[in-house]
Coordinates of C-alpha atoms in Angstrom, one line a residue:
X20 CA -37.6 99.8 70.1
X21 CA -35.0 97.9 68.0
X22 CA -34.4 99.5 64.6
X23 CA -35.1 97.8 61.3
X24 CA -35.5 98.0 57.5
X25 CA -37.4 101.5 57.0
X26 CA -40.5 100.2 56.0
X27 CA -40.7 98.0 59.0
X28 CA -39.8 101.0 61.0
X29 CA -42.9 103.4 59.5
X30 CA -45.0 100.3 60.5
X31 CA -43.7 100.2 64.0
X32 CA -43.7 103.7 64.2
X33 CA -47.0 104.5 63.1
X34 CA -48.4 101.6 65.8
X35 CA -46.1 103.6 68.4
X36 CA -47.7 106.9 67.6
X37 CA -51.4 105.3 68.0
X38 CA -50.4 103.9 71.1
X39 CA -48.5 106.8 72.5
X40 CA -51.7 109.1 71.1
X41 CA -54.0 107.1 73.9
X42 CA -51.4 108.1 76.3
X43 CA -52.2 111.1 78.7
X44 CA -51.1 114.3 77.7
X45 CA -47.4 114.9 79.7
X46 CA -48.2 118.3 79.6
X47 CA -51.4 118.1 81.7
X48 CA -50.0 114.8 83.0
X49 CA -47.3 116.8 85.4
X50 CA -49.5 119.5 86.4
X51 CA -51.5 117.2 88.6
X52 CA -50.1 115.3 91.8
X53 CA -50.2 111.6 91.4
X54 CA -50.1 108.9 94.2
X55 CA -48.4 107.0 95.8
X56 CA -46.9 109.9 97.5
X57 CA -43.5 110.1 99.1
X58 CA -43.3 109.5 102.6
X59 CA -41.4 112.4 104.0
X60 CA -42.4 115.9 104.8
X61 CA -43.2 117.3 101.4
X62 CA -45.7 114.1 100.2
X63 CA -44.1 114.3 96.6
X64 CA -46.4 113.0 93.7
X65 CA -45.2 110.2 91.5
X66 CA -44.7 111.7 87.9
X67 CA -43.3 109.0 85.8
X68 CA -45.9 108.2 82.7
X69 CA -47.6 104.5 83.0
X70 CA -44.7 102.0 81.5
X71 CA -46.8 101.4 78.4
X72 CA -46.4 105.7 77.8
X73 CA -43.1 106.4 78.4
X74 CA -41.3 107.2 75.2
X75 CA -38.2 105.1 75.2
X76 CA -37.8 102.4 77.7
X77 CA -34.4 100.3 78.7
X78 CA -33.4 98.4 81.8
X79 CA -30.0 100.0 82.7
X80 CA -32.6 103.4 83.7
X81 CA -34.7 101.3 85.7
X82 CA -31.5 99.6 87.2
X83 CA -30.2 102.6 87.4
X84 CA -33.0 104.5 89.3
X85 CA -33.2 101.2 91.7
X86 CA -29.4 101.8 92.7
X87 CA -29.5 105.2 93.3
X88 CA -32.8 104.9 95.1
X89 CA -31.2 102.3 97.9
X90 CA -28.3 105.2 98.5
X91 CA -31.0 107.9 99.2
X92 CA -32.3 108.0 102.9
X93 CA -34.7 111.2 102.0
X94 CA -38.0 110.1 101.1
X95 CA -38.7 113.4 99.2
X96 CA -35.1 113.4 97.7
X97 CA -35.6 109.5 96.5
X98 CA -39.0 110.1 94.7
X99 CA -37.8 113.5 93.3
X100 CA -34.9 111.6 91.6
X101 CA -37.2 108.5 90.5
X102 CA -39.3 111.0 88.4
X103 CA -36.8 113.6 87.4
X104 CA -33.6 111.5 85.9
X105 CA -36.0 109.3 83.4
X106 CA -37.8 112.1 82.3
X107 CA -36.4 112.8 78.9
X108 CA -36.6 109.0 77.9
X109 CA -40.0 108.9 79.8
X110 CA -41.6 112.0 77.9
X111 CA -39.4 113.6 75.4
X112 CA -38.3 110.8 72.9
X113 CA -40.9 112.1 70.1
X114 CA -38.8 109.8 67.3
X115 CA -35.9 107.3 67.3
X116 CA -35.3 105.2 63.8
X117 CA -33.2 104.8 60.9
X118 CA -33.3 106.6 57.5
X119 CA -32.9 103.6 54.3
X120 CA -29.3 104.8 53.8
X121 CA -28.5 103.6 57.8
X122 CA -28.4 107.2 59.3
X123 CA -30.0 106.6 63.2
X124 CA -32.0 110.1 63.9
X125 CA -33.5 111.0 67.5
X126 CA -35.7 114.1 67.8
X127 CA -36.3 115.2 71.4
X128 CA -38.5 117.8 72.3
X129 CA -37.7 120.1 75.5
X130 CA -41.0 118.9 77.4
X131 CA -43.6 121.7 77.1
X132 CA -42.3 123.2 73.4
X133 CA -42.6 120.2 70.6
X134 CA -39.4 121.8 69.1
X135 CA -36.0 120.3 69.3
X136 CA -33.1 123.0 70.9
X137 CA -29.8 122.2 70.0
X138 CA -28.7 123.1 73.2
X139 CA -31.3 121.5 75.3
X140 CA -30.7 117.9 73.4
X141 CA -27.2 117.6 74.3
X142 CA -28.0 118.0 77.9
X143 CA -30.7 116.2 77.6
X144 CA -28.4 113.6 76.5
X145 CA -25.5 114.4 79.0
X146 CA -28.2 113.3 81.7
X147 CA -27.6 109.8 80.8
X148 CA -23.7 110.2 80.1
X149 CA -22.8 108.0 83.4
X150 CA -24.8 104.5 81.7
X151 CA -23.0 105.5 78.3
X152 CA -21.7 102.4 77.4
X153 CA -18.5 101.6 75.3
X154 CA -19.7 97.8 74.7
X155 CA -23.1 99.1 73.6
X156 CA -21.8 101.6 71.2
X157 CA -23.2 99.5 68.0
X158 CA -26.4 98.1 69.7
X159 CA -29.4 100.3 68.2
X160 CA -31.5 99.8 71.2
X161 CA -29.2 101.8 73.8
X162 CA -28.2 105.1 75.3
X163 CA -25.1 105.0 72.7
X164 CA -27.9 105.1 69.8
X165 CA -29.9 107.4 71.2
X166 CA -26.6 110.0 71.4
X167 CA -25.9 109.0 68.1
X168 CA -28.8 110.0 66.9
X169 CA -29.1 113.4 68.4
X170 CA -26.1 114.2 66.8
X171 CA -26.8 113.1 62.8
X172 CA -30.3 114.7 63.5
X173 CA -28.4 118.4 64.8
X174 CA -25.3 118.0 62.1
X175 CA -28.8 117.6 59.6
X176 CA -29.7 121.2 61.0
X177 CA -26.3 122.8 61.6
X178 CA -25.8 122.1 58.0
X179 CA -29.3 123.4 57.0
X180 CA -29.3 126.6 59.1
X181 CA -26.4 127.5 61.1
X182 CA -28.0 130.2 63.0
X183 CA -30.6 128.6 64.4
X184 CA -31.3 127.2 67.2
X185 CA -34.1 125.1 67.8
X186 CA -35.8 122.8 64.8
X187 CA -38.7 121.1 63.5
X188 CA -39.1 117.1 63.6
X189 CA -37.2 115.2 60.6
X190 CA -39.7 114.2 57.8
X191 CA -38.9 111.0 58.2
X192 CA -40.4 111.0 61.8
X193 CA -44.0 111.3 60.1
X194 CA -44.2 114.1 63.7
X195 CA -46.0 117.1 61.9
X196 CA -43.7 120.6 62.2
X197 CA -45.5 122.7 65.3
X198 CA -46.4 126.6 64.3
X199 CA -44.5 128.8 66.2
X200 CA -46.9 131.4 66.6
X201 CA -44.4 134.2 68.2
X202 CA -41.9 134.4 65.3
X203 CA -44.4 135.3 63.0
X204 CA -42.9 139.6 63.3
X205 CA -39.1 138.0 63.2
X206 CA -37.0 139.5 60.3
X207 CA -34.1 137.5 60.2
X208 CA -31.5 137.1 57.9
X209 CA -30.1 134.4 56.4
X210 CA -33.9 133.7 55.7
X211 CA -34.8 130.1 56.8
X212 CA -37.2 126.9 56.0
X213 CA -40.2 127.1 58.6
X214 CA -40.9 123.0 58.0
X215 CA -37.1 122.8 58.8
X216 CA -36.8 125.4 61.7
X217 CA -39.0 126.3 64.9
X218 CA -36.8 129.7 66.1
X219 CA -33.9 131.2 64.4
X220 CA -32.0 133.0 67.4
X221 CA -28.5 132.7 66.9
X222 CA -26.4 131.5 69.9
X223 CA -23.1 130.6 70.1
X224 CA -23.7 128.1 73.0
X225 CA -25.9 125.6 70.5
X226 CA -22.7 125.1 68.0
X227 CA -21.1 124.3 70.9
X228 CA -23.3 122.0 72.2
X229 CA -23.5 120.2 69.1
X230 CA -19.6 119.5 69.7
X231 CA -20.2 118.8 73.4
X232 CA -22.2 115.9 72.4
X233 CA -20.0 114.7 70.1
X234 CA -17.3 115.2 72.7
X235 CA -18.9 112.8 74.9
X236 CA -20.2 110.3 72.9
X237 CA -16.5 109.8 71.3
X238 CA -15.1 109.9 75.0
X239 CA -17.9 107.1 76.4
X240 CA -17.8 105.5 73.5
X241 CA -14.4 105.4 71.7
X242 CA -17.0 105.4 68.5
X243 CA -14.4 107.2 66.2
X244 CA -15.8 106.0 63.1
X245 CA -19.2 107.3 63.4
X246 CA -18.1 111.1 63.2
X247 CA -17.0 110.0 59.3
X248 CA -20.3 108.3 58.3
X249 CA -22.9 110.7 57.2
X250 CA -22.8 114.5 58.1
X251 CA -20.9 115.2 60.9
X252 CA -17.5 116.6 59.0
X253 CA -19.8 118.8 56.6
X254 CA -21.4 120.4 59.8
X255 CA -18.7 121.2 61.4
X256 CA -17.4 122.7 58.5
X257 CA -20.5 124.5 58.3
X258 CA -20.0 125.7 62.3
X259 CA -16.3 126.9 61.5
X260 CA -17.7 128.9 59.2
X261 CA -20.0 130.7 61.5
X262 CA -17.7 130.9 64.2
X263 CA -15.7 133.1 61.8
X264 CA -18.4 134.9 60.4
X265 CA -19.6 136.1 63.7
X266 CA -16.0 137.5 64.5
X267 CA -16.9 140.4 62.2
X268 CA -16.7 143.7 63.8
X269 CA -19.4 146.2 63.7
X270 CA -16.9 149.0 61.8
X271 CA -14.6 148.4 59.1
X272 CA -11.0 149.7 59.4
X273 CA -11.9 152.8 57.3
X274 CA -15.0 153.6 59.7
X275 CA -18.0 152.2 57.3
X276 CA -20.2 149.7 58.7
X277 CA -20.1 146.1 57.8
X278 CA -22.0 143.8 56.7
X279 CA -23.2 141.7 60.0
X280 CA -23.5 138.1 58.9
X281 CA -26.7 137.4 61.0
X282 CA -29.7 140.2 62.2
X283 CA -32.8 139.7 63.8
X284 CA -36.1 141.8 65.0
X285 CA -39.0 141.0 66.2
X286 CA -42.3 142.5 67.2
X287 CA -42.4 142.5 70.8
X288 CA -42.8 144.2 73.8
X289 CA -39.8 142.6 75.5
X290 CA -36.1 144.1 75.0
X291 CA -35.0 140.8 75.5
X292 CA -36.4 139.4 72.5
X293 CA -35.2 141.8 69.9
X294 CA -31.7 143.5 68.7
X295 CA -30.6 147.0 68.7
X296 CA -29.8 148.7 65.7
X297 CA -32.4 147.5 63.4
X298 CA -31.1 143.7 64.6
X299 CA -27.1 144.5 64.3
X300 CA -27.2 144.6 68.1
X301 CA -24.7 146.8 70.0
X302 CA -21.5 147.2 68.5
X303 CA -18.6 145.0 68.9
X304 CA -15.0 146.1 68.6
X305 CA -12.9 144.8 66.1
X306 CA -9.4 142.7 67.2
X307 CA -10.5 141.0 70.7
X308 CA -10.6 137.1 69.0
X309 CA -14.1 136.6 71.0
X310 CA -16.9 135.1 68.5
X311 CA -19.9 137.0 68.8
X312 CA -23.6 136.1 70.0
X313 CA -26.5 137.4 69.6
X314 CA -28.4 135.5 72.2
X315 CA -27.8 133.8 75.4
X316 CA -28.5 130.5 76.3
X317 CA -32.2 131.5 78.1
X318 CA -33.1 133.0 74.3
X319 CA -32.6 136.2 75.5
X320 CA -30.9 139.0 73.4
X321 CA -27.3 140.2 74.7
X322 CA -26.2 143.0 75.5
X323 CA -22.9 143.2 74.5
X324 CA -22.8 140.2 72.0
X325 CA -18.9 138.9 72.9
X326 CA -20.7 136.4 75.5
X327 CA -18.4 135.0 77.4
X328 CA -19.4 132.0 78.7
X329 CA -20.2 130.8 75.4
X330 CA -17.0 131.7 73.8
X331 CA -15.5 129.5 77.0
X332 CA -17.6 126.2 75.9
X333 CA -17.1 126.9 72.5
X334 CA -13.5 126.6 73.3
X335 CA -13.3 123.8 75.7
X336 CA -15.7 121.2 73.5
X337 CA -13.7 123.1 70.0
X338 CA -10.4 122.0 70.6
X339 CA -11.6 118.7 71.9
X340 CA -13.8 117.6 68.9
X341 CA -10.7 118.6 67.3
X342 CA -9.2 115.7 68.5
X343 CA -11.9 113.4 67.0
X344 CA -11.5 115.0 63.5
X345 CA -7.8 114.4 64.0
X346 CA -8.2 110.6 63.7
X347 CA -10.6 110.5 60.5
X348 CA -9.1 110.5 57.1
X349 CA -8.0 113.7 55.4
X350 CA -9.1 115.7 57.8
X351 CA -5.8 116.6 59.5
X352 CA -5.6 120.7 58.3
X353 CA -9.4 121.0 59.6
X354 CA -8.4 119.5 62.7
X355 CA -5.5 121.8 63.4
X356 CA -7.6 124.6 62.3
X357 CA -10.3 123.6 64.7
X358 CA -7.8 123.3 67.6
X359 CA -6.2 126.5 66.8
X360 CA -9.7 128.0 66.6
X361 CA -10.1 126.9 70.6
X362 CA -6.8 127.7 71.7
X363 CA -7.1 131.4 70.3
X364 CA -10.4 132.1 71.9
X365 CA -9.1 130.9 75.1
X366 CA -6.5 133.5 75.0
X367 CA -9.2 136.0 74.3
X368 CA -10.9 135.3 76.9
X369 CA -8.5 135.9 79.4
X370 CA -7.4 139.1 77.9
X371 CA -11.2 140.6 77.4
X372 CA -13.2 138.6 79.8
X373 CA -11.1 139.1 83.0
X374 CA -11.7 142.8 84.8
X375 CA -10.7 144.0 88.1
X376 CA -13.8 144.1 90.9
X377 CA -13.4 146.9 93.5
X378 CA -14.6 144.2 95.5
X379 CA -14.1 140.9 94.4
X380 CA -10.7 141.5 93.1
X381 CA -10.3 139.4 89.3
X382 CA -13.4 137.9 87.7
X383 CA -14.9 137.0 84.6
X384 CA -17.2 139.2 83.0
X385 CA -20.6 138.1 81.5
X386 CA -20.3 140.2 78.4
X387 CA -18.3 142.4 77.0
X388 CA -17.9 144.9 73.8
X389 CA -14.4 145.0 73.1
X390 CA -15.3 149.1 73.9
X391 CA -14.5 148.5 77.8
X392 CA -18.1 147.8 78.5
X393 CA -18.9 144.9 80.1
X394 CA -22.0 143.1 81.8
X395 CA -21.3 141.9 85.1
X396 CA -23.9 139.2 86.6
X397 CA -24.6 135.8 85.7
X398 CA -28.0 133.9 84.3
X399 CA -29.3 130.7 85.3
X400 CA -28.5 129.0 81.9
X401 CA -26.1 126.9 81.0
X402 CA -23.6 127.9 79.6
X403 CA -22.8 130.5 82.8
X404 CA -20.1 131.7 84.4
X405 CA -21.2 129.5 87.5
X406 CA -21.3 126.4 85.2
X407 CA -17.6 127.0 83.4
X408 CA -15.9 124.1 85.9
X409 CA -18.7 121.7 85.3
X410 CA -18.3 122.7 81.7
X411 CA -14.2 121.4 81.9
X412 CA -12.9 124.7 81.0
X413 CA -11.2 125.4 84.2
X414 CA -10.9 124.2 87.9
X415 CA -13.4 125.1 90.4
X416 CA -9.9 126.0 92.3
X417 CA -9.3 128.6 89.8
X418 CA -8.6 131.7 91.9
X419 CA -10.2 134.1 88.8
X420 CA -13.4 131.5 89.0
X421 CA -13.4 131.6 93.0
X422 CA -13.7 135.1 93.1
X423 CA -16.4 135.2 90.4
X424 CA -18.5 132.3 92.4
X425 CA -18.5 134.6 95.2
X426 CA -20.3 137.7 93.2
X427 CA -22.8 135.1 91.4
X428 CA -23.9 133.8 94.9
X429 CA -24.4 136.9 96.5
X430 CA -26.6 140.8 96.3
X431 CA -23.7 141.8 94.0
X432 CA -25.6 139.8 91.1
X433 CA -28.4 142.0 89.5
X434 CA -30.2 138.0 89.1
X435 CA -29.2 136.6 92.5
X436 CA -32.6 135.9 93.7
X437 CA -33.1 135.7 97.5
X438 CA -35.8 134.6 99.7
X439 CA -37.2 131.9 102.3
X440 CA -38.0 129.4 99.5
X441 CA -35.0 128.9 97.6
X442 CA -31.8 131.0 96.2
X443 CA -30.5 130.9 93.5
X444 CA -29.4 132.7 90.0
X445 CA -32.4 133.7 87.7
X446 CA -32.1 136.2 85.0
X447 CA -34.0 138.1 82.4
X448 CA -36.4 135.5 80.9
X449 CA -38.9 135.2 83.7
X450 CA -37.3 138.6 85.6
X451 CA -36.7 139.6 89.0
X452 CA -38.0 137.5 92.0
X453 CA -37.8 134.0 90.2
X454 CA -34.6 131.8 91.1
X455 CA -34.1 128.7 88.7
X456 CA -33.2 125.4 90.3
X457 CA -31.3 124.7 87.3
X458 CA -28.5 127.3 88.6
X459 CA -29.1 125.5 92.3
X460 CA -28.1 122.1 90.7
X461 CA -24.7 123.8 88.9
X462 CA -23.8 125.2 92.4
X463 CA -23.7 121.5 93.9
X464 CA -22.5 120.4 91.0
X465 CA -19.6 122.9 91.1
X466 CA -19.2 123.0 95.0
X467 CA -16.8 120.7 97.3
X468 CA -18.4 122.4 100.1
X469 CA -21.1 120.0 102.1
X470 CA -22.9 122.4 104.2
X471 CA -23.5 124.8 100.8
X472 CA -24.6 121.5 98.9
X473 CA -27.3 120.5 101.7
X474 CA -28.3 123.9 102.1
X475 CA -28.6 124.1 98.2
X476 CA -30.1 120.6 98.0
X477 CA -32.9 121.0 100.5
X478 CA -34.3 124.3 98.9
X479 CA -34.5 122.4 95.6
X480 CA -36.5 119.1 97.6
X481 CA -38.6 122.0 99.5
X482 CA -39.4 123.7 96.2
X483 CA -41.5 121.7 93.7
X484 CA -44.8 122.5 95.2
X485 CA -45.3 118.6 95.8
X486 CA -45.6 118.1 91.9
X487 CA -42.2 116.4 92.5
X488 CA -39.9 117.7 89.3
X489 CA -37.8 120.1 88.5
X490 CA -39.6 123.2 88.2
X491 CA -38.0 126.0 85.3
X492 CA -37.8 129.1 87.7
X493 CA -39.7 129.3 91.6
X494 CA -40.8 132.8 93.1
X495 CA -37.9 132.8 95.9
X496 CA -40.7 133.2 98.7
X497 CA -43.7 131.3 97.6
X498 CA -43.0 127.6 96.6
X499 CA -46.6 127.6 94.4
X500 CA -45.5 130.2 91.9
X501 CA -43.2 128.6 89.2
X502 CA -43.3 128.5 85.6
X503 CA -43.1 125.3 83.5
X504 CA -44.1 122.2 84.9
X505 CA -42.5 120.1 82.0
X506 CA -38.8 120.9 81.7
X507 CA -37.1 118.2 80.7
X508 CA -33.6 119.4 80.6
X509 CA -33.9 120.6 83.7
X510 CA -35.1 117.2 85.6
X511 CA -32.5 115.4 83.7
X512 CA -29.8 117.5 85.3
X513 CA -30.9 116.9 88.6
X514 CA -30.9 113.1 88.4
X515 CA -27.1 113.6 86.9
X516 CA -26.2 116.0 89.8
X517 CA -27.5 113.2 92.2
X518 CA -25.1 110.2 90.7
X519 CA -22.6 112.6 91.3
X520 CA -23.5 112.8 94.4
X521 CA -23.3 109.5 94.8
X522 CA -19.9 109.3 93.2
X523 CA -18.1 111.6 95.1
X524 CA -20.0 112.5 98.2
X525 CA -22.3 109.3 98.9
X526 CA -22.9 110.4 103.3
X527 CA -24.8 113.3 101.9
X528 CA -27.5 111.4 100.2
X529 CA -27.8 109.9 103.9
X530 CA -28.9 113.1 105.3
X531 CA -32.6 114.4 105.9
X532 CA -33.7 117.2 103.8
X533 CA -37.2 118.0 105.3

């Protein structure tokens, strides 16, 4: 899929779509068990998509896959990596090319929505952040252009409409915009395009994925002069603006209300998808230094909108994109802004987000109002308090994080699901009962601990209903009810929690999991 002049690239493209159009569709694809099955105890189905079908090929994934495969004694636990870590390039690559003026653009769909999250990229992405490769930071058939790509396309659509969060394919993908029919009740405000946007829930975790991405890319890479070509400075501009925005209280100093910068409602039947307040949400105290957010990372509303673990990877990746804005010209006084930004919210944090537990002593809240009300529990989606050490905002040592672990992974969590089958975090989106893997792979991820990582590890393997991927959520006591077949973000972080693995505790890919 090497890139050319833009006409050559429409040819190409257009070939690539009638081809890809013959193709199965992934959707139906993954819902059915596919031989040859794995040889251990679960008989896992081969998922990857006929060579000729998957969506962007290279040989470092298949080189990749062979490695990792030759460390794994599990059968189950081999095959479910094979078809999980390729899965974005595999399924979800719906258009990588060039625009005339040079500008590389990559629109990746989650799996099973043909919409683009700016969240949900960047991990995608982050997936294959172990074969990002310095020396193949200019070569446009590579990982490094892929990344690169990601981010012009979400700078396009944080400059476009900063509160949104998931978007529409470019026009220059010739990939028709997908109707989404649930946001037809949504009053939101700013208004936004329809052909540009999919959803418009504002979150503060998809800014700061948008400078997690960038974060990574720069550190992989040492690509500093990418962020000054095209749009990268302009959007985050346009994200320091929101950040600021969204620190607006719900009163004014002389009791009026104020003017919120974002609302939304929608007609629904779920409290989870709707504000309070005719879409103000609940009120926010003024003075705390927290940046406000009006949904979490699952899409769901929150409750008290000063979200912590968002204002924690806000932070983290904040201060270091501020280091790449450092080195490009002119841009020194947004830089120190940017890193004064981070540093302030990280104070915040600790003085809002920390309460005392009657029994687990210090821990971080989930939300909290500035009021003294706070939401404790955590939610399977990254960003979580569960995920802040794999985020690189503080040590999995960290006495305050220990403690918190400790509530997450026990009763004490309103969305710690328990059950023969697997357990693990869920949350609000699917509801009570359903534990998502995704929080199972952030526990290994985030543990030094090897009987909690094989325990962990083997309800994962014993839990795909022999479709062998990464399911979204699993009932906790019945393996064959789970929703979403196709996540891709999900299977991508498994195959990254398994290289890991093999970096840092290789004997336990030698173990049985049956």
């Amino acid at each position: 899929m090497a890139l050319f002049s833009y006409g050559l690239l429409l040819f190409f493209g257009a070939i690539l779509g009638f081809a890809l159009a013959q193709c199965p569709d992934y959707l139906n694809y993954a819902n059915v068990r596919h031989p040859p099955f794995s040889s251990g105890r679960y008989s896992l189905s081969y998922q990857r998509p006929e060579e000729s079908c998957r969506t962007f090929r290279l040989p470092i994934v298949e080189s990749t896959i062979a490695s990792i495969q030759s460390k794994i004694s599990d059968p189950d636990l081999r095959r479910l990596f094979e078809n999980s870590f390729p899965n974005t390039l595999d399924t979800a690559i719906k258009y990588h090319g060039k625009t005339q003026a040079g500008e590389e653009l990559t629109f990746v769909i989650t799996g099973d929505i043909n919409a683009m999250w700016l969240r949900d990229s960047a991990n995608q992405m982050q997936s294959y952040l172990s074969i990002l490769k310095q020396k193949e930071s200019s070569d446009t058939n590579s990982i490094a252009s892929l990344y690169r790509g990601v981010i012009n396309l979400q700078a396009r659509y944080i400059i476009a409409s900063p509160y949104c969060n998931s978007f529409q394919p470019p026009p220059e993908s010739g990939v028709l915009p997908s109707d989404n029919g649930g946001s037809n009740g949504d009053t939101v405000y700013p208004p936004y395009n329809n052909t540009v946007v999919f959803e418009c829930k504002y979150e503060l975790d998809s800014l700061a994925a948008f400078l997690q991405i960038s974060t990574e890319y720069y550190k992989a890479t040492k690509d500093g002069t990418f962020f000054g070509k095209f749009n990268w400075v302009n959007a985050i501009k346009s994200l320091m603006t929101v950040a600021k925005e969204m620190q607006t209280p719900t009163y004014a100093p002389d009791g009026s209300v104020n003017a919120s910068p974002y609302t939304w409602t929608r007609q629904t039947t779920r409290a989870t998808e709707t504000l309070a307040n005719d879409g103000l949400g609940n009120p926010v105290q003024n003075g705390t230094g927290l940046i406000r957010s009006a949904f979490r990372p699952s899409d769901d509303a929150t409750i008290y909108q000063l979200f912590i673990p968002a204002n924690m990877m806000f932070s983290r990746y904040l201060l270091s994109a501020s280091e790449i804005m450092a080195q490009l010209p002119d841009q020194a006084g947004l830089a120190q802004e940017m890193a004064a930004l981070a540093t302030n919210i990280r104070g915040a944090i600790t003085r809002h987000g920390i309460l005392t537990h009657p029994k687990y002593g210090k821990i971080y809240a989930f939300e909290v109002d500035g009021y003294g009300s706070t939401t404790i529990m955590d939610d399977a989606n990254i960003p979580s308090l569960l995920s802040a050490p794999h985020l690189g905002y503080l040590s999995s040592s960290d006495p305050v994080y220990q403690n918190t672990r400790k509530m997450i992974l026990s009763g004490d969590n309103p969305y710690f699901m328990r059950g023969p089958v697997i357990n693990g975090v869920g949350g609000p989106h699917n509801g009570p009962g359903y534990a998502w893997p995704m929080a199972s792979i952030v526990r290994i991820l985030t543990s030094n601990d090897d009987a909690e990582i094989k325990a962990t590890l083997k309800e994962i393997v014993s839990s795909t209903d022999g479709l062998g991927l990464i399911h979204e959520s699993v009932w906790s006591s019945n393996e064959h009810k789970w929703t979403r077949q196709w996540f891709s973000w999900a299977n991508g972080l498994f195959g990254q929690m398994i290289i890991d693995l093999a970096d840092r505790k290789p004997g336990l890919l030698q173990e049985r999991y049956q």
